[in-house]
JSON list of C-alpha atoms in Angstrom, two decimals:
[
{"chain": "A", "resi": 3, "resn": "MET", "atom": "CA", "xyz": [22.88, -8.92, -0.50]},
{"chain": "A", "resi": 4, "resn": "ILE", "atom": "CA", "xyz": [23.09, -11.08, -3.66]},
{"chain": "A", "resi": 5, "resn": "PRO", "atom": "CA", "xyz": [25.54, -13.98, -3.30]},
{"chain": "A", "resi": 6, "resn": "ARG", "atom": "CA", "xyz": [28.80, -13.65, -5.21]},
{"chain": "A", "resi": 7, "resn": "HIS", "atom": "CA", "xyz": [28.44, -17.02, -7.12]},
{"chain": "A", "resi": 8, "resn": "LEU", "atom": "CA", "xyz": [25.04, -15.77, -8.58]},
{"chain": "A", "resi": 9, "resn": "LEU", "atom": "CA", "xyz": [26.59, -12.46, -9.81]},
{"chain": "A", "resi": 10, "resn": "ILE", "atom": "CA", "xyz": [29.46, -14.47, -11.52]},
{"chain": "A", "resi": 11, "resn": "GLY", "atom": "CA", "xyz": [26.82, -16.85, -13.14]},
{"chain": "A", "resi": 12, "resn": "VAL", "atom": "CA", "xyz": [24.86, -13.99, -14.41]},
{"chain": "A", "resi": 13, "resn": "ALA", "atom": "CA", "xyz": [27.84, -12.18, -15.75]},
{"chain": "A", "resi": 14, "resn": "ILE", "atom": "CA", "xyz": [29.07, -15.32, -17.63]},
{"chain": "A", "resi": 15, "resn": "LEU", "atom": "CA", "xyz": [25.54, -15.83, -19.17]},
{"chain": "A", "resi": 16, "resn": "LEU", "atom": "CA", "xyz": [25.48, -12.17, -20.33]},
{"chain": "A", "resi": 17, "resn": "ILE", "atom": "CA", "xyz": [28.94, -12.49, -21.82]},
{"chain": "A", "resi": 18, "resn": "ILE", "atom": "CA", "xyz": [27.77, -15.76, -23.75]},
{"chain": "A", "resi": 19, "resn": "THR", "atom": "CA", "xyz": [24.56, -14.14, -24.90]},
{"chain": "A", "resi": 20, "resn": "LEU", "atom": "CA", "xyz": [26.50, -11.05, -26.22]},
{"chain": "A", "resi": 21, "resn": "GLY", "atom": "CA", "xyz": [28.98, -13.47, -27.86]},
{"chain": "A", "resi": 22, "resn": "MET", "atom": "CA", "xyz": [26.38, -15.67, -29.46]},
{"chain": "A", "resi": 23, "resn": "SER", "atom": "CA", "xyz": [24.43, -12.55, -30.89]},
{"chain": "A", "resi": 24, "resn": "LEU", "atom": "CA", "xyz": [27.62, -11.20, -32.29]},
{"chain": "A", "resi": 25, "resn": "TYR", "atom": "CA", "xyz": [28.27, -14.60, -33.99]},
{"chain": "A", "resi": 26, "resn": "VAL", "atom": "CA", "xyz": [24.63, -14.78, -35.40]},
{"chain": "A", "resi": 27, "resn": "TRP", "atom": "CA", "xyz": [24.92, -11.24, -36.75]},
{"chain": "A", "resi": 28, "resn": "ARG", "atom": "CA", "xyz": [28.24, -12.01, -38.40]},
{"chain": "A", "resi": 29, "resn": "MET", "atom": "CA", "xyz": [26.81, -15.29, -39.91]},
{"chain": "A", "resi": 30, "resn": "ARG", "atom": "CA", "xyz": [23.79, -13.34, -41.26]},
{"chain": "A", "resi": 31, "resn": "GLY", "atom": "CA", "xyz": [26.09, -10.86, -42.86]},
{"chain": "A", "resi": 32, "resn": "ARG", "atom": "CA", "xyz": [27.97, -13.75, -44.68]},
{"chain": "A", "resi": 33, "resn": "VAL", "atom": "CA", "xyz": [24.69, -15.36, -45.78]},
{"chain": "A", "resi": 34, "resn": "ASP", "atom": "CA", "xyz": [23.43, -11.98, -47.31]},
{"chain": "A", "resi": 35, "resn": "GLY", "atom": "CA", "xyz": [26.93, -11.50, -49.11]},
{"chain": "A", "resi": 36, "resn": "ASN", "atom": "CA", "xyz": [26.68, -14.88, -50.55]},
{"chain": "A", "resi": 37, "resn": "GLU", "atom": "CA", "xyz": [23.01, -14.49, -51.70]},
{"chain": "A", "resi": 38, "resn": "MET", "atom": "CA", "xyz": [24.03, -11.14, -53.41]},
{"chain": "A", "resi": 39, "resn": "SER", "atom": "CA", "xyz": [26.97, -12.78, -55.24]},
{"chain": "A", "resi": 40, "resn": "SER", "atom": "CA", "xyz": [24.87, -15.92, -56.25]},
{"chain": "A", "resi": 41, "resn": "ALA", "atom": "CA", "xyz": [22.25, -13.56, -57.56]},
{"chain": "A", "resi": 42, "resn": "ASN", "atom": "CA", "xyz": [24.54, -12.18, -60.24]},
{"chain": "A", "resi": 43, "resn": "THR", "atom": "CA", "xyz": [25.59, -15.54, -61.78]},
{"chain": "A", "resi": 44, "resn": "GLN", "atom": "CA", "xyz": [23.70, -15.07, -65.07]},
{"chain": "A", "resi": 45, "resn": "PRO", "atom": "CA", "xyz": [25.92, -15.55, -67.96]},
{"chain": "A", "resi": 46, "resn": "VAL", "atom": "CA", "xyz": [27.07, -12.37, -69.79]},
{"chain": "A", "resi": 47, "resn": "ALA", "atom": "CA", "xyz": [26.42, -12.32, -73.43]},
{"chain": "A", "resi": 48, "resn": "PRO", "atom": "CA", "xyz": [29.55, -11.68, -75.43]},
{"chain": "A", "resi": 49, "resn": "PRO", "atom": "CA", "xyz": [29.55, -8.44, -77.13]},
{"chain": "A", "resi": 50, "resn": "VAL", "atom": "CA", "xyz": [28.08, -8.28, -80.62]},
{"chain": "A", "resi": 51, "resn": "SER", "atom": "CA", "xyz": [30.70, -8.02, -83.37]},
{"chain": "A", "resi": 52, "resn": "GLY", "atom": "CA", "xyz": [29.94, -6.61, -86.70]},
{"chain": "A", "resi": 53, "resn": "PRO", "atom": "CA", "xyz": [29.36, -3.45, -88.48]},
{"chain": "A", "resi": 54, "resn": "THR", "atom": "CA", "xyz": [26.92, -0.90, -86.93]},
{"chain": "A", "resi": 55, "resn": "GLU", "atom": "CA", "xyz": [23.69, -0.60, -88.93]},
{"chain": "A", "resi": 56, "resn": "GLN", "atom": "CA", "xyz": [20.74, 1.85, -88.71]},
{"chain": "A", "resi": 57, "resn": "VAL", "atom": "CA", "xyz": [17.60, 0.21, -87.36]},
{"chain": "A", "resi": 58, "resn": "THR", "atom": "CA", "xyz": [14.22, 1.51, -86.32]},
{"chain": "A", "resi": 59, "resn": "LEU", "atom": "CA", "xyz": [13.06, 0.66, -82.86]},
{"chain": "A", "resi": 60, "resn": "TYR", "atom": "CA", "xyz": [9.31, 1.28, -82.00]},
{"chain": "A", "resi": 61, "resn": "VAL", "atom": "CA", "xyz": [9.44, 2.67, -78.51]},
{"chain": "A", "resi": 62, "resn": "ALA", "atom": "CA", "xyz": [6.36, 2.75, -76.18]},
{"chain": "A", "resi": 63, "resn": "TYR", "atom": "CA", "xyz": [5.66, 5.90, -74.07]},
{"chain": "A", "resi": 64, "resn": "ASP", "atom": "CA", "xyz": [3.45, 5.07, -71.11]},
{"chain": "A", "resi": 65, "resn": "ASP", "atom": "CA", "xyz": [2.62, 8.71, -70.24]},
{"chain": "A", "resi": 66, "resn": "ALA", "atom": "CA", "xyz": [1.09, 9.49, -73.65]},
{"chain": "A", "resi": 67, "resn": "GLY", "atom": "CA", "xyz": [-0.03, 5.88, -74.41]},
{"chain": "A", "resi": 68, "resn": "VAL", "atom": "CA", "xyz": [1.82, 6.06, -77.86]},
{"chain": "A", "resi": 69, "resn": "LEU", "atom": "CA", "xyz": [4.42, 4.29, -79.95]},
{"chain": "A", "resi": 70, "resn": "ARG", "atom": "CA", "xyz": [7.17, 6.26, -81.72]},
{"chain": "A", "resi": 71, "resn": "PRO", "atom": "CA", "xyz": [9.82, 5.16, -84.04]},
{"chain": "A", "resi": 72, "resn": "LYS", "atom": "CA", "xyz": [13.41, 5.97, -82.94]},
{"chain": "A", "resi": 73, "resn": "THR", "atom": "CA", "xyz": [16.28, 5.40, -85.32]},
{"chain": "A", "resi": 74, "resn": "VAL", "atom": "CA", "xyz": [19.46, 4.07, -83.73]},
{"chain": "A", "resi": 75, "resn": "ARG", "atom": "CA", "xyz": [22.77, 2.48, -84.94]},
{"chain": "A", "resi": 76, "resn": "ILE", "atom": "CA", "xyz": [23.81, -0.84, -83.30]},
{"chain": "A", "resi": 77, "resn": "PRO", "atom": "CA", "xyz": [26.25, -3.58, -84.23]},
{"chain": "A", "resi": 78, "resn": "LEU", "atom": "CA", "xyz": [24.47, -6.38, -85.93]},
{"chain": "A", "resi": 79, "resn": "PRO", "atom": "CA", "xyz": [25.84, -9.84, -86.72]},
{"chain": "A", "resi": 80, "resn": "ALA", "atom": "CA", "xyz": [25.43, -11.34, -90.20]},
{"chain": "A", "resi": 81, "resn": "GLY", "atom": "CA", "xyz": [22.65, -14.05, -89.42]},
{"chain": "A", "resi": 82, "resn": "ARG", "atom": "CA", "xyz": [19.11, -13.00, -89.98]},
{"chain": "A", "resi": 83, "resn": "GLN", "atom": "CA", "xyz": [17.96, -14.72, -86.67]},
{"chain": "A", "resi": 84, "resn": "GLU", "atom": "CA", "xyz": [20.81, -13.17, -84.70]},
{"chain": "A", "resi": 85, "resn": "ARG", "atom": "CA", "xyz": [20.16, -9.74, -86.08]},
{"chain": "A", "resi": 86, "resn": "ALA", "atom": "CA", "xyz": [16.50, -10.13, -84.92]},
{"chain": "A", "resi": 87, "resn": "ALA", "atom": "CA", "xyz": [17.50, -10.98, -81.42]},
{"chain": "A", "resi": 88, "resn": "GLU", "atom": "CA", "xyz": [19.96, -8.10, -81.19]},
{"chain": "A", "resi": 89, "resn": "MET", "atom": "CA", "xyz": [17.31, -5.49, -82.45]},
{"chain": "A", "resi": 90, "resn": "LEU", "atom": "CA", "xyz": [15.00, -6.55, -79.68]},
{"chain": "A", "resi": 91, "resn": "ARG", "atom": "CA", "xyz": [17.81, -6.50, -77.01]},
{"chain": "A", "resi": 92, "resn": "ALA", "atom": "CA", "xyz": [18.45, -2.96, -78.19]},
{"chain": "A", "resi": 93, "resn": "LEU", "atom": "CA", "xyz": [14.91, -2.00, -77.52]},
{"chain": "A", "resi": 94, "resn": "LEU", "atom": "CA", "xyz": [15.00, -3.79, -74.17]},
{"chain": "A", "resi": 95, "resn": "ASN", "atom": "CA", "xyz": [18.11, -1.65, -73.25]},
{"chain": "A", "resi": 96, "resn": "LEU", "atom": "CA", "xyz": [16.04, 1.44, -73.81]},
{"chain": "A", "resi": 97, "resn": "TYR", "atom": "CA", "xyz": [13.32, 0.09, -71.45]},
{"chain": "A", "resi": 98, "resn": "LEU", "atom": "CA", "xyz": [15.81, -1.00, -68.80]},
{"chain": "A", "resi": 99, "resn": "ASP", "atom": "CA", "xyz": [17.35, 2.43, -68.56]},
{"chain": "A", "resi": 100, "resn": "LYS", "atom": "CA", "xyz": [16.33, 4.40, -65.39]},
{"chain": "A", "resi": 101, "resn": "PHE", "atom": "CA", "xyz": [14.87, 7.21, -67.43]},
{"chain": "A", "resi": 102, "resn": "SER", "atom": "CA", "xyz": [12.86, 4.85, -69.62]},
{"chain": "A", "resi": 103, "resn": "PRO", "atom": "CA", "xyz": [9.47, 5.95, -71.16]},
{"chain": "A", "resi": 104, "resn": "HIS", "atom": "CA", "xyz": [8.22, 2.38, -70.70]},
{"chain": "A", "resi": 105, "resn": "PRO", "atom": "CA", "xyz": [10.16, 0.86, -67.75]},
{"chain": "A", "resi": 106, "resn": "LEU", "atom": "CA", "xyz": [10.51, -3.00, -67.46]},
{"chain": "A", "resi": 107, "resn": "GLY", "atom": "CA", "xyz": [11.57, -4.97, -64.44]},
{"chain": "A", "resi": 108, "resn": "ALA", "atom": "CA", "xyz": [15.12, -5.70, -63.74]},
{"chain": "A", "resi": 109, "resn": "GLY", "atom": "CA", "xyz": [16.60, -8.76, -65.24]},
{"chain": "A", "resi": 110, "resn": "SER", "atom": "CA", "xyz": [14.20, -8.76, -68.15]},
{"chain": "A", "resi": 111, "resn": "GLU", "atom": "CA", "xyz": [15.82, -10.20, -71.31]},
{"chain": "A", "resi": 112, "resn": "ILE", "atom": "CA", "xyz": [15.06, -11.59, -74.76]},
{"chain": "A", "resi": 113, "resn": "ARG", "atom": "CA", "xyz": [16.35, -15.26, -74.56]},
{"chain": "A", "resi": 114, "resn": "ASP", "atom": "CA", "xyz": [16.12, -15.71, -78.32]},
{"chain": "A", "resi": 115, "resn": "VAL", "atom": "CA", "xyz": [14.25, -15.07, -81.38]},
{"chain": "A", "resi": 116, "resn": "TYR", "atom": "CA", "xyz": [13.51, -17.94, -83.90]},
{"chain": "A", "resi": 117, "resn": "LEU", "atom": "CA", "xyz": [12.62, -17.21, -87.35]},
{"chain": "A", "resi": 118, "resn": "VAL", "atom": "CA", "xyz": [10.65, -20.02, -88.85]},
{"chain": "A", "resi": 119, "resn": "ASP", "atom": "CA", "xyz": [9.62, -20.26, -92.43]},
{"chain": "A", "resi": 120, "resn": "PRO", "atom": "CA", "xyz": [7.14, -19.05, -93.95]},
{"chain": "A", "resi": 121, "resn": "GLY", "atom": "CA", "xyz": [6.99, -15.82, -92.21]},
{"chain": "A", "resi": 122, "resn": "LEU", "atom": "CA", "xyz": [6.79, -16.86, -88.46]},
{"chain": "A", "resi": 123, "resn": "ALA", "atom": "CA", "xyz": [8.89, -15.28, -85.83]},
{"chain": "A", "resi": 124, "resn": "VAL", "atom": "CA", "xyz": [8.97, -16.74, -82.30]},
{"chain": "A", "resi": 125, "resn": "ILE", "atom": "CA", "xyz": [10.20, -14.41, -79.43]},
{"chain": "A", "resi": 126, "resn": "ASP", "atom": "CA", "xyz": [11.42, -16.18, -76.25]},
{"chain": "A", "resi": 127, "resn": "LEU", "atom": "CA", "xyz": [11.30, -14.06, -73.19]},
{"chain": "A", "resi": 128, "resn": "ASN", "atom": "CA", "xyz": [12.83, -14.81, -69.80]},
{"chain": "A", "resi": 129, "resn": "ALA", "atom": "CA", "xyz": [10.64, -15.36, -66.74]},
{"chain": "A", "resi": 130, "resn": "ALA", "atom": "CA", "xyz": [11.94, -12.13, -65.04]},
{"chain": "A", "resi": 131, "resn": "PHE", "atom": "CA", "xyz": [10.42, -10.27, -68.12]},
{"chain": "A", "resi": 132, "resn": "ALA", "atom": "CA", "xyz": [6.82, -11.64, -67.58]},
{"chain": "A", "resi": 133, "resn": "ASP", "atom": "CA", "xyz": [6.90, -12.02, -63.84]},
{"chain": "A", "resi": 134, "resn": "SER", "atom": "CA", "xyz": [8.01, -8.39, -63.13]},
{"chain": "A", "resi": 135, "resn": "HIS", "atom": "CA", "xyz": [5.97, -6.68, -65.92]},
{"chain": "A", "resi": 136, "resn": "ARG", "atom": "CA", "xyz": [3.54, -4.13, -64.75]},
{"chain": "A", "resi": 137, "resn": "SER", "atom": "CA", "xyz": [-0.10, -5.28, -65.09]},
{"chain": "A", "resi": 138, "resn": "GLY", "atom": "CA", "xyz": [-2.54, -3.21, -67.11]},
{"chain": "A", "resi": 139, "resn": "VAL", "atom": "CA", "xyz": [-4.20, -3.37, -70.57]},
{"chain": "A", "resi": 140, "resn": "LEU", "atom": "CA", "xyz": [-2.37, -0.49, -72.10]},
{"chain": "A", "resi": 141, "resn": "VAL", "atom": "CA", "xyz": [1.02, -1.13, -70.63]},
{"chain": "A", "resi": 142, "resn": "GLU", "atom": "CA", "xyz": [1.10, -4.67, -71.69]},
{"chain": "A", "resi": 143, "resn": "GLU", "atom": "CA", "xyz": [-0.43, -3.89, -75.16]},
{"chain": "A", "resi": 144, "resn": "LEU", "atom": "CA", "xyz": [2.47, -1.31, -75.64]},
{"chain": "A", "resi": 145, "resn": "THR", "atom": "CA", "xyz": [5.15, -4.04, -74.79]},
{"chain": "A", "resi": 146, "resn": "VAL", "atom": "CA", "xyz": [3.83, -6.50, -77.14]},
{"chain": "A", "resi": 147, "resn": "VAL", "atom": "CA", "xyz": [3.20, -4.09, -80.05]},
{"chain": "A", "resi": 148, "resn": "SER", "atom": "CA", "xyz": [6.59, -2.49, -79.54]},
{"chain": "A", "resi": 149, "resn": "LEU", "atom": "CA", "xyz": [8.28, -5.85, -79.76]},
{"chain": "A", "resi": 150, "resn": "ILE", "atom": "CA", "xyz": [6.39, -7.13, -82.77]},
{"chain": "A", "resi": 151, "resn": "GLN", "atom": "CA", "xyz": [6.43, -3.87, -84.68]},
{"chain": "A", "resi": 152, "resn": "THR", "atom": "CA", "xyz": [10.39, -3.42, -84.07]},
{"chain": "A", "resi": 153, "resn": "LEU", "atom": "CA", "xyz": [10.97, -7.00, -85.30]},
{"chain": "A", "resi": 154, "resn": "SER", "atom": "CA", "xyz": [8.65, -6.87, -88.43]},
{"chain": "A", "resi": 155, "resn": "ALA", "atom": "CA", "xyz": [9.85, -3.45, -89.57]},
{"chain": "A", "resi": 156, "resn": "ASN", "atom": "CA", "xyz": [13.44, -4.54, -89.54]},
{"chain": "A", "resi": 157, "resn": "ILE", "atom": "CA", "xyz": [13.17, -8.10, -90.68]},
{"chain": "A", "resi": 158, "resn": "PRO", "atom": "CA", "xyz": [11.24, -8.45, -94.05]},
{"chain": "A", "resi": 159, "resn": "GLY", "atom": "CA", "xyz": [8.77, -11.29, -94.53]},
{"chain": "A", "resi": 160, "resn": "ILE", "atom": "CA", "xyz": [7.47, -11.65, -91.11]},
{"chain": "A", "resi": 161, "resn": "THR", "atom": "CA", "xyz": [3.68, -12.26, -91.07]},
{"chain": "A", "resi": 162, "resn": "ARG", "atom": "CA", "xyz": [2.85, -13.90, -87.73]},
{"chain": "A", "resi": 163, "resn": "VAL", "atom": "CA", "xyz": [4.61, -13.65, -84.26]},
{"chain": "A", "resi": 164, "resn": "LYS", "atom": "CA", "xyz": [4.35, -15.93, -81.27]},
{"chain": "A", "resi": 165, "resn": "ILE", "atom": "CA", "xyz": [5.65, -14.84, -77.87]},
{"chain": "A", "resi": 166, "resn": "LEU", "atom": "CA", "xyz": [6.82, -17.54, -75.48]},
{"chain": "A", "resi": 167, "resn": "VAL", "atom": "CA", "xyz": [8.18, -17.26, -71.82]},
{"chain": "A", "resi": 168, "resn": "GLU", "atom": "CA", "xyz": [11.12, -19.51, -71.00]},
{"chain": "A", "resi": 169, "resn": "GLY", "atom": "CA", "xyz": [10.35, -21.45, -74.11]},
{"chain": "A", "resi": 170, "resn": "ASN", "atom": "CA", "xyz": [6.79, -22.19, -72.86]},
{"chain": "A", "resi": 171, "resn": "GLU", "atom": "CA", "xyz": [3.40, -20.87, -73.84]},
{"chain": "A", "resi": 172, "resn": "ARG", "atom": "CA", "xyz": [1.82, -18.51, -71.33]},
{"chain": "A", "resi": 173, "resn": "GLU", "atom": "CA", "xyz": [-1.71, -17.27, -71.21]},
{"chain": "A", "resi": 174, "resn": "THR", "atom": "CA", "xyz": [-1.05, -13.62, -70.65]},
{"chain": "A", "resi": 175, "resn": "LEU", "atom": "CA", "xyz": [1.96, -11.29, -70.20]},
{"chain": "A", "resi": 176, "resn": "ALA", "atom": "CA", "xyz": [0.82, -9.85, -66.89]},
{"chain": "A", "resi": 177, "resn": "GLY", "atom": "CA", "xyz": [-2.91, -10.62, -66.82]},
{"chain": "A", "resi": 178, "resn": "HIS", "atom": "CA", "xyz": [-4.18, -8.92, -69.99]},
{"chain": "A", "resi": 179, "resn": "ALA", "atom": "CA", "xyz": [-2.06, -9.15, -73.13]},
{"chain": "A", "resi": 180, "resn": "ASP", "atom": "CA", "xyz": [-2.97, -12.56, -74.67]},
{"chain": "A", "resi": 181, "resn": "LEU", "atom": "CA", "xyz": [0.17, -14.57, -75.42]},
{"chain": "A", "resi": 182, "resn": "SER", "atom": "CA", "xyz": [-1.74, -18.01, -75.99]},
{"chain": "A", "resi": 183, "resn": "ASN", "atom": "CA", "xyz": [-2.30, -17.07, -79.84]},
{"chain": "A", "resi": 184, "resn": "PHE", "atom": "CA", "xyz": [-0.21, -15.96, -82.76]},
{"chain": "A", "resi": 185, "resn": "TYR", "atom": "CA", "xyz": [-0.20, -12.34, -83.52]},
{"chain": "A", "resi": 186, "resn": "ASP", "atom": "CA", "xyz": [-0.89, -11.22, -87.03]},
{"chain": "A", "resi": 187, "resn": "VAL", "atom": "CA", "xyz": [1.75, -8.65, -88.13]},
{"chain": "A", "resi": 188, "resn": "PRO", "atom": "CA", "xyz": [-0.71, -6.60, -90.50]},
{"chain": "A", "resi": 189, "resn": "ALA", "atom": "CA", "xyz": [-3.10, -6.28, -87.62]},
{"chain": "A", "resi": 190, "resn": "ILE", "atom": "CA", "xyz": [-0.36, -5.00, -85.25]},
{"chain": "A", "resi": 191, "resn": "SER", "atom": "CA", "xyz": [0.61, -2.54, -87.93]},
{"chain": "A", "resi": 192, "resn": "GLN", "atom": "CA", "xyz": [-2.82, -1.03, -87.92]},
{"chain": "A", "resi": 193, "resn": "VAL", "atom": "CA", "xyz": [-2.67, -0.83, -84.06]},
{"chain": "A", "resi": 194, "resn": "VAL", "atom": "CA", "xyz": [0.69, 0.98, -84.45]},
{"chain": "A", "resi": 195, "resn": "ALA", "atom": "CA", "xyz": [-0.87, 3.50, -86.79]},
{"chain": "A", "resi": 196, "resn": "GLN", "atom": "CA", "xyz": [-3.62, 4.18, -84.22]},
{"chain": "A", "resi": 197, "resn": "LEU", "atom": "CA", "xyz": [-1.10, 4.54, -81.43]},
{"chain": "A", "resi": 198, "resn": "GLN", "atom": "CA", "xyz": [0.88, 6.98, -83.67]},
{"chain": "A", "resi": 199, "resn": "ASN", "atom": "CA", "xyz": [-2.06, 9.04, -84.58]},
{"chain": "A", "resi": 200, "resn": "ALA", "atom": "CA", "xyz": [-2.95, 9.32, -80.90]},
{"chain": "A", "resi": 201, "resn": "GLN", "atom": "CA", "xyz": [-0.08, 11.82, -80.46]}
]
C-alpha cells in the first residue's frame, strides 16, 4: 500500500504541473498575438488624390514568358516623380493579387522613384520585394523589364534606369537579374518587343 502523504504529494505535483502548462500555453498565445500585431505596423500610404488618367502597364505573364500592355485608369498626382511611383505601385498591385500572372512576395513595395536629369530614373524597392522574389532567369528578367517599360512608356524622356533595394545597390534581384548596373531603356524596349513577339 502506498503511503497517504506520498499520494498527496504526487497529486499536488500533478496539479502544479498542469497549472504551469496552462500558464505557459496562455503566455505563448499572447506572444503570438503580439507578434502578429507588430508585424502589421508598416505605415499605410495616404490615398492618392487627383484625376484618374489612362496609363499603360506592361504586365508579365510567367506561364507564357511574355510581357503584355494593359491599359488602366488610376488616380495620379500632379508631380512627375509622384506619378512615376504611383504607376509602378499600380503594377505591383496587379502582381500582389492572388490571381496574379506574375506573383510577387507579400509585402513587396516600391519605396520611391527618383527622376534625375538628364533622363535617369532610380527605382527604390523595399527589402521584401527582393528577398521574397522567386529565383530564375526569366522570372527575374520579366520583373525588371516590366518595371522599366511601364515607367519609360508613361514618363517621357527616361533613357536609363537604376534599381536599388532599400536605397542601396544590390548585385542581383534574386540571384540572376543584374542590379549592379544601369539599364538602357532602348535596349529594354528591344527585349520587350521580343517578349511580345513570343506570344
